[in-house]
Amino acid sequence: MKQNNIRNFSIIAHIDHGKSTLADRILEHTEAITEREKQDQLLDSMDLERERGITIKLNAVALKYKKDGEEYLLNLIDTPGHVDFTYEVSRSLAACEGALLVVDAAQGVEAQTLANLYLALENNLKIIPVINKIDLPNADPERVKKELIDTLGFEEDEIVLASAKEGIGIKELLDTVVDKVDPPKGDANGELQALVFDSFFDPYRGIVASIRIVNGTLKSNDKIKMMATGAAYDVVELGIKTPKELKVSSLSVGDVGYVTASIKDIKDVKVGDTITSIAKPANTPLPGYRPMKPMVFCGLYPIESSKYNEMKEALEKLNLNDAALTFEPETSKALGFGFRCGFLGLLHMDIIKERLEREFKIDIIATSPSVIYDVLKTDGTTLLVDSPAKMPDRVAIKEVREPYIKASIFVPSEYIGPIMELCQQKRGTYINLDYIDQIRVNIQYEIPLSEVVYDFFDKLKSSTKGYASFDYEPIGYKESDLVKMDILLNGEVVDALSIIVHRDFAYERGKQIVENLRKLIPRQQFEVPIQASIGAKIIARSDIKAIRKNVLAKCYGGDVSRKRKLLEKQKEGKKKMKQIGNVEIPQEAFLSVLSMDED
Amino acid sequence: MSMSIYIHIPFCTNICSYCNFSKMFYKQKWVEQYLTKLEEEIFNKYKNEKINTLYIGGGTPSCLELPSLEKLLKILSNIKLQDKGEYTIEFNPEDLVEEKIKLISKYNINRVSIGVQTFNSRHLKTLNRKTDYEFLAKGIELLNKYGIDNISLDLMYGFNGQTKDELKDDLIKFTSLKIKHISTYSLILESNTSLFINDYKEIDPDLESDFYFMIINFLEEKGFNQYELSNFSKKGYESKHNLVYWNNENYYGFGLSAASYIEDERIVNTSSINSYFEGKTVREVEKLNRDDIIKYHLMLGFRKTKGININEFEKKYNINILSINNIEKLVEEGRLKISEGYIYIPREYLYLSNDILVELI
């Protein structure tokens, strides 16, 4: 394909605005898939993605398209739509020259529409605004058009109206991509620079790296080098996804495809690295990415301790194409050997947990999430604390600082009151309030990240009937009056249940956790006190009553097999509990600090 | 080797709201077909052994119309019952009419188990049952008149909203009757029952436990000895048939959904009447190894208040019971006790027996 006839673009949108459906429609329109292969959300290949209706990992597909008798190659790169995955978005955008900015015709501009737009602009992409779902009865394309013009500065004639579901506007959209998005620059005969924007491990082929050729040409059997790690390999296979994998003999400037080279060591390929050729190496690597730092941490422990090594391998494999995931060994008195894991956010944490359980079949216990605290000790040294267990003794602490975020909340103006109330409850500081149009506002608050980690999303949704959208960015550390709160069962501290909490909220939260645990932990043989304490001071207490009934009194007319089955079932249930001291605790208890319902 | 037989009659003229046993509405056509098939099953499986205990349960065997009842009893008269063998039939209170009583006595039935459950009208309504105290008292007189004095009543407790006074009222009425045996069960919410479908809320387990101990104390005072988790009797009137189960001994079960335990196999019959009519009698067979048999022995034996005889256990299985799994630990904890050659669950832990049993299986 002529370099001039290649267009590389991605689709960006707020979650649920129809990005993946639009991608599907584009695939159909370009006949990349036949009617028979139709399946919703084609680019979302993980089961988890289809089930949750979100895109987690990015995917690229090469499409052929004809306009005015001329054939073009369109490389479409899908992006995740959730705030946790901003990093992934920036990765895919670096491989493009253009982006479709999809906005829902009923909901209009949302928090992540803006966040993604700014990312695209940072990457110098040509933006094509698309108003999607114009077929819906509550669609208001005129209002949304006005938002795009007034708040985002687009021209009216740039905006494409579409309904991905009904297939309206798809041709126009593709024509616009051909006309408006620049063909890739770069020199096909220059030194090879290929950007690795994703990779995954295939048990037969080793690492499969998704690449975008920025300069030069890559051929099968070329000798290549990873510029950051220095590792050298012989290319085994080159290909493109159509979306089926199609082997090719070479990839040239502007092409998006994949490369395998029998790479077994996952450390050799870093996403964001540049591949060059050994014969004619480039002088400098491509800019790569700013690495994303994990913001939320929790302990993950295999329920069966024998699965520790298996879990380590699983985390390494997940880490391969999810550089934002971090993990290091951790030991808990209560839970044994496990890992302290770092995540971009709560959804990211949920997804890793689910992938461990589903794809790797490892049952895990997760402890409640924590952020990284910056602790200044009385001896003048500082310490980064990502787990309550690592918090030094109170007398050794001079000052604790915690990470803050700037939250942007888009919401109809009638919910300003509840949002402000919620943000105050979450120790937020008011920054600003903008009207986006006559009915919707953008409220900005500075909030401690640790509060967002608790139940902020759920509360936000319930207090606005789901109308609020939310985006955040870290803004650094601030001093806070934080204390470590321990939970005691039967008088013994359970390290995996400790949390760090603001002193003013400690009493309420302690009461709530103790109450949650009382409901979650089944009755035991003895009465078991549950206590919350700060240092030696008990601030809340509840008791698990001793069990008084557990019996199969009925005769069942001699069908004693049935009795045995009921007992076996009870025994299985018992196995799933974690024995701490002489108390049996169900898995969910370790996350009980998360649910803070006032009921 | 001694042998017992259970016969299941799945027909009812009235379906109780809590019942998840195999049962169906009374249809004369089905009754006749059923009795034919039952006779076939007995003929095919029963090997003419001498039988210690014979028990007709349901369902509601007493609801069979007189000719059908007689047909059933005639079929069963082919079974060789030992001289002092126990022969029980379950009765609903409203079926205690003279001609039926006369009939069962004619066929040598010597024990009647009556499904009373409660006399409280509010709770009877919950259960969708009918029981009248006066009618029942007359029925018991009639049974005595025809020479049947071994009478057992079912007592149910633990209804949502039941008070201690209501339970006491039932206990007084039960013990005022001329009976020898009481079986007592808390109301258990089972799936596929109308209570379950109608979202019945179960009673607080603490209160239920209080009720249980209240029943034990009351009945013991009235001379009913608790010999098993749920069963009480006057001296010498323990249910021999139920003890067959708890002693892990062999028995045949004939009829829909009936369970058998023969030669290291636990067999459960189909609960589908159509399969039964087609002669596909058996639903599942559990083949037991020595380990399974020991587990069953523990699970069942510890239901008896007297417990398990340590020497007999060793003789039977060639293993000291104290060396099994967690038994020593449980003895140390006081959740099992040893006395006069028996090991047993002490009374205060009876209502928590599952906690103990799960450590043994």
PDB file of C-alpha atoms in Angstrom, chain B residues 53-231:
ATOM      1  CA  THR B  53     -39.765 -53.891  61.856  1.00  0.00           C
ATOM      2  CA  LEU B  54     -42.172 -52.910  59.114  1.00  0.00           C
ATOM      3  CA  TYR B  55     -43.107 -49.267  58.657  1.00  0.00           C
ATOM      4  CA  ILE B  56     -45.723 -47.765  56.330  1.00  0.00           C
ATOM      5  CA  GLY B  57     -45.072 -44.057  55.816  1.00  0.00           C
ATOM      6  CA  GLY B  58     -45.931 -41.367  53.323  1.00  0.00           C
ATOM      7  CA  GLY B  59     -47.481 -39.275  52.064  1.00  0.00           C
ATOM      8  CA  THR B  60     -50.590 -40.258  53.948  1.00  0.00           C
ATOM      9  CA  PRO B  61     -51.109 -44.038  54.006  1.00  0.00           C
ATOM     10  CA  SER B  62     -54.215 -43.602  56.179  1.00  0.00           C
ATOM     11  CA  CYS B  63     -56.000 -41.654  53.453  1.00  0.00           C
ATOM     12  CA  LEU B  64     -56.356 -44.743  51.235  1.00  0.00           C
ATOM     13  CA  GLU B  65     -59.973 -45.704  50.804  1.00  0.00           C
ATOM     14  CA  LEU B  66     -60.890 -48.790  52.781  1.00  0.00           C
ATOM     15  CA  PRO B  67     -60.653 -51.373  49.933  1.00  0.00           C
ATOM     16  CA  SER B  68     -57.299 -49.964  48.820  1.00  0.00           C
ATOM     17  CA  LEU B  69     -56.006 -49.948  52.373  1.00  0.00           C
ATOM     18  CA  GLU B  70     -57.045 -53.548  52.710  1.00  0.00           C
ATOM     19  CA  LYS B  71     -55.375 -54.397  49.405  1.00  0.00           C
ATOM     20  CA  LEU B  72     -52.146 -52.804  50.652  1.00  0.00           C
ATOM     21  CA  LEU B  73     -52.256 -54.672  53.938  1.00  0.00           C
ATOM     22  CA  LYS B  74     -52.952 -57.920  52.114  1.00  0.00           C
ATOM     23  CA  ILE B  75     -49.882 -57.398  49.927  1.00  0.00           C
ATOM     24  CA  LEU B  76     -47.802 -56.723  53.019  1.00  0.00           C
ATOM     25  CA  SER B  77     -49.151 -59.794  54.807  1.00  0.00           C
ATOM     26  CA  ASN B  78     -46.801 -61.813  52.578  1.00  0.00           C
ATOM     27  CA  ILE B  79     -43.913 -60.300  54.500  1.00  0.00           C
ATOM     28  CA  LYS B  80     -42.687 -62.539  57.304  1.00  0.00           C
ATOM     29  CA  LEU B  81     -42.830 -60.392  60.392  1.00  0.00           C
ATOM     30  CA  GLN B  82     -41.148 -61.807  63.503  1.00  0.00           C
ATOM     31  CA  ASP B  83     -43.248 -62.678  66.500  1.00  0.00           C
ATOM     32  CA  LYS B  84     -42.678 -59.505  68.464  1.00  0.00           C
ATOM     33  CA  GLY B  85     -41.936 -57.443  65.385  1.00  0.00           C
ATOM     34  CA  GLU B  86     -42.880 -53.766  65.305  1.00  0.00           C
ATOM     35  CA  TYR B  87     -45.454 -52.920  62.609  1.00  0.00           C
ATOM     36  CA  THR B  88     -46.149 -49.201  62.240  1.00  0.00           C
ATOM     37  CA  ILE B  89     -48.457 -47.167  60.041  1.00  0.00           C
ATOM     38  CA  GLU B  90     -48.600 -43.387  59.782  1.00  0.00           C
ATOM     39  CA  PHE B  91     -52.046 -41.837  60.294  1.00  0.00           C
ATOM     40  CA  ASN B  92     -53.482 -38.408  59.826  1.00  0.00           C
ATOM     41  CA  PRO B  93     -55.733 -37.466  62.789  1.00  0.00           C
ATOM     42  CA  GLU B  94     -58.861 -37.128  60.619  1.00  0.00           C
ATOM     43  CA  ASP B  95     -58.487 -40.722  59.366  1.00  0.00           C
ATOM     44  CA  LEU B  96     -58.856 -42.213  62.886  1.00  0.00           C
ATOM     45  CA  VAL B  97     -62.248 -43.756  62.144  1.00  0.00           C
ATOM     46  CA  GLU B  98     -63.399 -47.105  63.478  1.00  0.00           C
ATOM     47  CA  GLU B  99     -63.484 -49.113  60.246  1.00  0.00           C
ATOM     48  CA  LYS B 100     -59.907 -48.145  59.357  1.00  0.00           C
ATOM     49  CA  ILE B 101     -58.668 -48.861  62.888  1.00  0.00           C
ATOM     50  CA  LYS B 102     -60.473 -52.190  62.887  1.00  0.00           C
ATOM     51  CA  LEU B 103     -58.845 -53.048  59.575  1.00  0.00           C
ATOM     52  CA  ILE B 104     -55.270 -52.283  60.623  1.00  0.00           C
ATOM     53  CA  SER B 105     -55.668 -54.234  63.843  1.00  0.00           C
ATOM     54  CA  LYS B 106     -56.966 -57.157  61.819  1.00  0.00           C
ATOM     55  CA  TYR B 107     -53.711 -57.127  59.870  1.00  0.00           C
ATOM     56  CA  ASN B 108     -51.635 -57.071  63.080  1.00  0.00           C
ATOM     57  CA  ILE B 109     -50.403 -53.487  62.965  1.00  0.00           C
ATOM     58  CA  ASN B 110     -49.245 -52.744  66.503  1.00  0.00           C
ATOM     59  CA  ARG B 111     -47.973 -49.197  66.332  1.00  0.00           C
ATOM     60  CA  VAL B 112     -49.537 -46.005  64.950  1.00  0.00           C
ATOM     61  CA  SER B 113     -47.686 -42.755  64.332  1.00  0.00           C
ATOM     62  CA  ILE B 114     -50.051 -39.801  64.098  1.00  0.00           C
ATOM     63  CA  GLY B 115     -49.124 -36.536  62.340  1.00  0.00           C
ATOM     64  CA  VAL B 116     -50.576 -34.070  64.810  1.00  0.00           C
ATOM     65  CA  GLN B 117     -47.869 -31.356  64.620  1.00  0.00           C
ATOM     66  CA  THR B 118     -49.761 -28.746  66.690  1.00  0.00           C
ATOM     67  CA  PHE B 119     -53.205 -27.938  68.100  1.00  0.00           C
ATOM     68  CA  ASN B 120     -52.774 -24.204  67.614  1.00  0.00           C
ATOM     69  CA  SER B 121     -55.262 -23.078  64.954  1.00  0.00           C
ATOM     70  CA  ARG B 122     -53.078 -20.219  63.693  1.00  0.00           C
ATOM     71  CA  HIS B 123     -50.080 -22.486  63.146  1.00  0.00           C
ATOM     72  CA  LEU B 124     -52.242 -25.283  61.715  1.00  0.00           C
ATOM     73  CA  LYS B 125     -53.343 -22.783  59.101  1.00  0.00           C
ATOM     74  CA  THR B 126     -49.699 -22.003  58.259  1.00  0.00           C
ATOM     75  CA  LEU B 127     -49.105 -25.721  57.815  1.00  0.00           C
ATOM     76  CA  ASN B 128     -52.336 -26.192  55.866  1.00  0.00           C
ATOM     77  CA  ARG B 129     -53.386 -28.995  58.225  1.00  0.00           C
ATOM     78  CA  LYS B 130     -56.369 -29.890  60.395  1.00  0.00           C
ATOM     79  CA  THR B 131     -56.301 -31.420  63.862  1.00  0.00           C
ATOM     80  CA  ASP B 132     -59.043 -31.450  66.469  1.00  0.00           C
ATOM     81  CA  TYR B 133     -58.086 -32.363  70.026  1.00  0.00           C
ATOM     82  CA  GLU B 134     -61.397 -34.032  70.944  1.00  0.00           C
ATOM     83  CA  PHE B 135     -61.536 -36.068  67.759  1.00  0.00           C
ATOM     84  CA  LEU B 136     -57.951 -37.177  68.273  1.00  0.00           C
ATOM     85  CA  ALA B 137     -58.589 -38.185  71.886  1.00  0.00           C
ATOM     86  CA  LYS B 138     -61.523 -40.340  70.699  1.00  0.00           C
ATOM     87  CA  GLY B 139     -59.341 -41.832  67.971  1.00  0.00           C
ATOM     88  CA  ILE B 140     -56.749 -42.831  70.536  1.00  0.00           C
ATOM     89  CA  GLU B 141     -59.515 -44.451  72.639  1.00  0.00           C
ATOM     90  CA  LEU B 142     -60.539 -46.428  69.572  1.00  0.00           C
ATOM     91  CA  LEU B 143     -56.955 -47.539  68.935  1.00  0.00           C
ATOM     92  CA  ASN B 144     -56.769 -48.743  72.537  1.00  0.00           C
ATOM     93  CA  LYS B 145     -60.072 -50.520  72.112  1.00  0.00           C
ATOM     94  CA  TYR B 146     -58.604 -52.519  69.221  1.00  0.00           C
ATOM     95  CA  GLY B 147     -55.488 -53.322  71.237  1.00  0.00           C
ATOM     96  CA  ILE B 148     -53.086 -50.744  69.810  1.00  0.00           C
ATOM     97  CA  ASP B 149     -51.463 -48.838  72.668  1.00  0.00           C
ATOM     98  CA  ASN B 150     -48.067 -48.081  71.098  1.00  0.00           C
ATOM     99  CA  ILE B 151     -48.981 -44.672  69.778  1.00  0.00           C
ATOM    100  CA  SER B 152     -46.630 -41.920  68.666  1.00  0.00           C
ATOM    101  CA  LEU B 153     -47.440 -38.299  67.898  1.00  0.00           C
ATOM    102  CA  ASP B 154     -45.466 -35.853  65.739  1.00  0.00           C
ATOM    103  CA  LEU B 155     -44.910 -32.501  67.393  1.00  0.00           C
ATOM    104  CA  MET B 156     -43.734 -29.611  65.289  1.00  0.00           C
ATOM    105  CA  TYR B 157     -42.334 -26.365  66.698  1.00  0.00           C
ATOM    106  CA  GLY B 158     -40.510 -23.268  65.564  1.00  0.00           C
ATOM    107  CA  PHE B 159     -43.296 -21.580  63.582  1.00  0.00           C
ATOM    108  CA  ASN B 160     -42.680 -17.960  62.758  1.00  0.00           C
ATOM    109  CA  GLY B 161     -44.379 -15.992  65.535  1.00  0.00           C
ATOM    110  CA  GLN B 162     -44.765 -18.967  67.904  1.00  0.00           C
ATOM    111  CA  THR B 163     -44.543 -18.014  71.574  1.00  0.00           C
ATOM    112  CA  LYS B 164     -43.276 -20.054  74.497  1.00  0.00           C
ATOM    113  CA  ASP B 165     -46.801 -20.130  75.927  1.00  0.00           C
ATOM    114  CA  GLU B 166     -48.177 -21.565  72.697  1.00  0.00           C
ATOM    115  CA  LEU B 167     -45.531 -24.276  72.701  1.00  0.00           C
ATOM    116  CA  LYS B 168     -46.256 -25.051  76.341  1.00  0.00           C
ATOM    117  CA  ASP B 169     -49.951 -25.314  75.532  1.00  0.00           C
ATOM    118  CA  ASP B 170     -49.151 -27.880  72.836  1.00  0.00           C
ATOM    119  CA  LEU B 171     -46.878 -29.802  75.202  1.00  0.00           C
ATOM    120  CA  ILE B 172     -49.596 -29.976  77.842  1.00  0.00           C
ATOM    121  CA  LYS B 173     -52.142 -31.230  75.308  1.00  0.00           C
ATOM    122  CA  PHE B 174     -49.764 -33.786  73.791  1.00  0.00           C
ATOM    123  CA  THR B 175     -48.805 -35.276  77.158  1.00  0.00           C
ATOM    124  CA  SER B 176     -52.418 -35.385  78.340  1.00  0.00           C
ATOM    125  CA  LEU B 177     -53.142 -38.042  75.694  1.00  0.00           C
ATOM    126  CA  LYS B 178     -52.628 -41.761  76.147  1.00  0.00           C
ATOM    127  CA  ILE B 179     -49.485 -42.084  74.056  1.00  0.00           C
ATOM    128  CA  LYS B 180     -46.073 -43.685  74.414  1.00  0.00           C
ATOM    129  CA  HIS B 181     -43.878 -41.791  71.991  1.00  0.00           C
ATOM    130  CA  ILE B 182     -43.314 -38.287  70.624  1.00  0.00           C
ATOM    131  CA  SER B 183     -41.245 -37.284  67.593  1.00  0.00           C
ATOM    132  CA  THR B 184     -40.467 -33.617  67.426  1.00  0.00           C
ATOM    133  CA  TYR B 185     -39.085 -31.510  64.596  1.00  0.00           C
ATOM    134  CA  SER B 186     -38.663 -27.822  64.034  1.00  0.00           C
ATOM    135  CA  LEU B 187     -40.373 -26.458  60.942  1.00  0.00           C
ATOM    136  CA  ILE B 188     -37.750 -26.553  58.203  1.00  0.00           C
ATOM    137  CA  LEU B 189     -38.176 -24.384  55.168  1.00  0.00           C
ATOM    138  CA  GLU B 190     -37.496 -26.624  52.166  1.00  0.00           C
ATOM    139  CA  SER B 191     -37.424 -25.564  48.551  1.00  0.00           C
ATOM    140  CA  ASN B 192     -40.341 -26.728  46.373  1.00  0.00           C
ATOM    141  CA  THR B 193     -42.863 -26.213  49.143  1.00  0.00           C
ATOM    142  CA  SER B 194     -45.654 -23.674  49.201  1.00  0.00           C
ATOM    143  CA  LEU B 195     -44.148 -22.068  52.312  1.00  0.00           C
ATOM    144  CA  PHE B 196     -40.918 -21.493  50.433  1.00  0.00           C
ATOM    145  CA  ILE B 197     -42.691 -20.105  47.405  1.00  0.00           C
ATOM    146  CA  ASN B 198     -44.691 -17.782  49.630  1.00  0.00           C
ATOM    147  CA  ASP B 199     -41.544 -16.347  51.205  1.00  0.00           C
ATOM    148  CA  TYR B 200     -42.105 -17.735  54.688  1.00  0.00           C
ATOM    149  CA  LYS B 201     -39.645 -16.225  57.184  1.00  0.00           C
ATOM    150  CA  GLU B 202     -37.955 -18.682  59.500  1.00  0.00           C
ATOM    151  CA  ILE B 203     -37.917 -18.276  63.246  1.00  0.00           C
ATOM    152  CA  ASP B 204     -34.902 -16.802  65.047  1.00  0.00           C
ATOM    153  CA  PRO B 205     -32.457 -19.710  65.617  1.00  0.00           C
ATOM    154  CA  ASP B 206     -31.807 -18.681  69.229  1.00  0.00           C
ATOM    155  CA  LEU B 207     -35.493 -18.887  70.059  1.00  0.00           C
ATOM    156  CA  GLU B 208     -35.742 -22.192  68.236  1.00  0.00           C
ATOM    157  CA  SER B 209     -32.911 -23.543  70.361  1.00  0.00           C
ATOM    158  CA  ASP B 210     -34.744 -22.326  73.484  1.00  0.00           C
ATOM    159  CA  PHE B 211     -37.856 -24.180  72.306  1.00  0.00           C
ATOM    160  CA  TYR B 212     -35.873 -27.357  71.760  1.00  0.00           C
ATOM    161  CA  PHE B 213     -34.551 -27.405  75.303  1.00  0.00           C
ATOM    162  CA  MET B 214     -37.948 -26.418  76.655  1.00  0.00           C
ATOM    163  CA  ILE B 215     -39.418 -29.499  74.939  1.00  0.00           C
ATOM    164  CA  ILE B 216     -36.716 -31.783  76.333  1.00  0.00           C
ATOM    165  CA  ASN B 217     -37.228 -30.556  79.881  1.00  0.00           C
ATOM    166  CA  PHE B 218     -40.993 -30.692  79.719  1.00  0.00           C
ATOM    167  CA  LEU B 219     -41.189 -34.187  78.224  1.00  0.00           C
ATOM    168  CA  GLU B 220     -38.608 -35.666  80.577  1.00  0.00           C
ATOM    169  CA  GLU B 221     -40.625 -34.373  83.487  1.00  0.00           C
ATOM    170  CA  LYS B 222     -43.650 -36.186  82.080  1.00  0.00           C
ATOM    171  CA  GLY B 223     -41.702 -39.455  81.890  1.00  0.00           C
ATOM    172  CA  PHE B 224     -40.744 -39.317  78.229  1.00  0.00           C
ATOM    173  CA  ASN B 225     -37.127 -40.255  77.855  1.00  0.00           C
ATOM    174  CA  GLN B 226     -35.117 -38.619  75.082  1.00  0.00           C
ATOM    175  CA  TYR B 227     -33.363 -41.488  73.338  1.00  0.00           C
ATOM    176  CA  GLU B 228     -32.509 -39.678  70.119  1.00  0.00           C
ATOM    177  CA  LEU B 229     -32.012 -36.129  68.842  1.00  0.00           C
ATOM    178  CA  SER B 230     -35.681 -35.775  67.939  1.00  0.00           C
ATOM    179  CA  ASN B 231     -37.391 -38.692  69.663  1.00  0.00           C
TER     180      ASN B 231
END
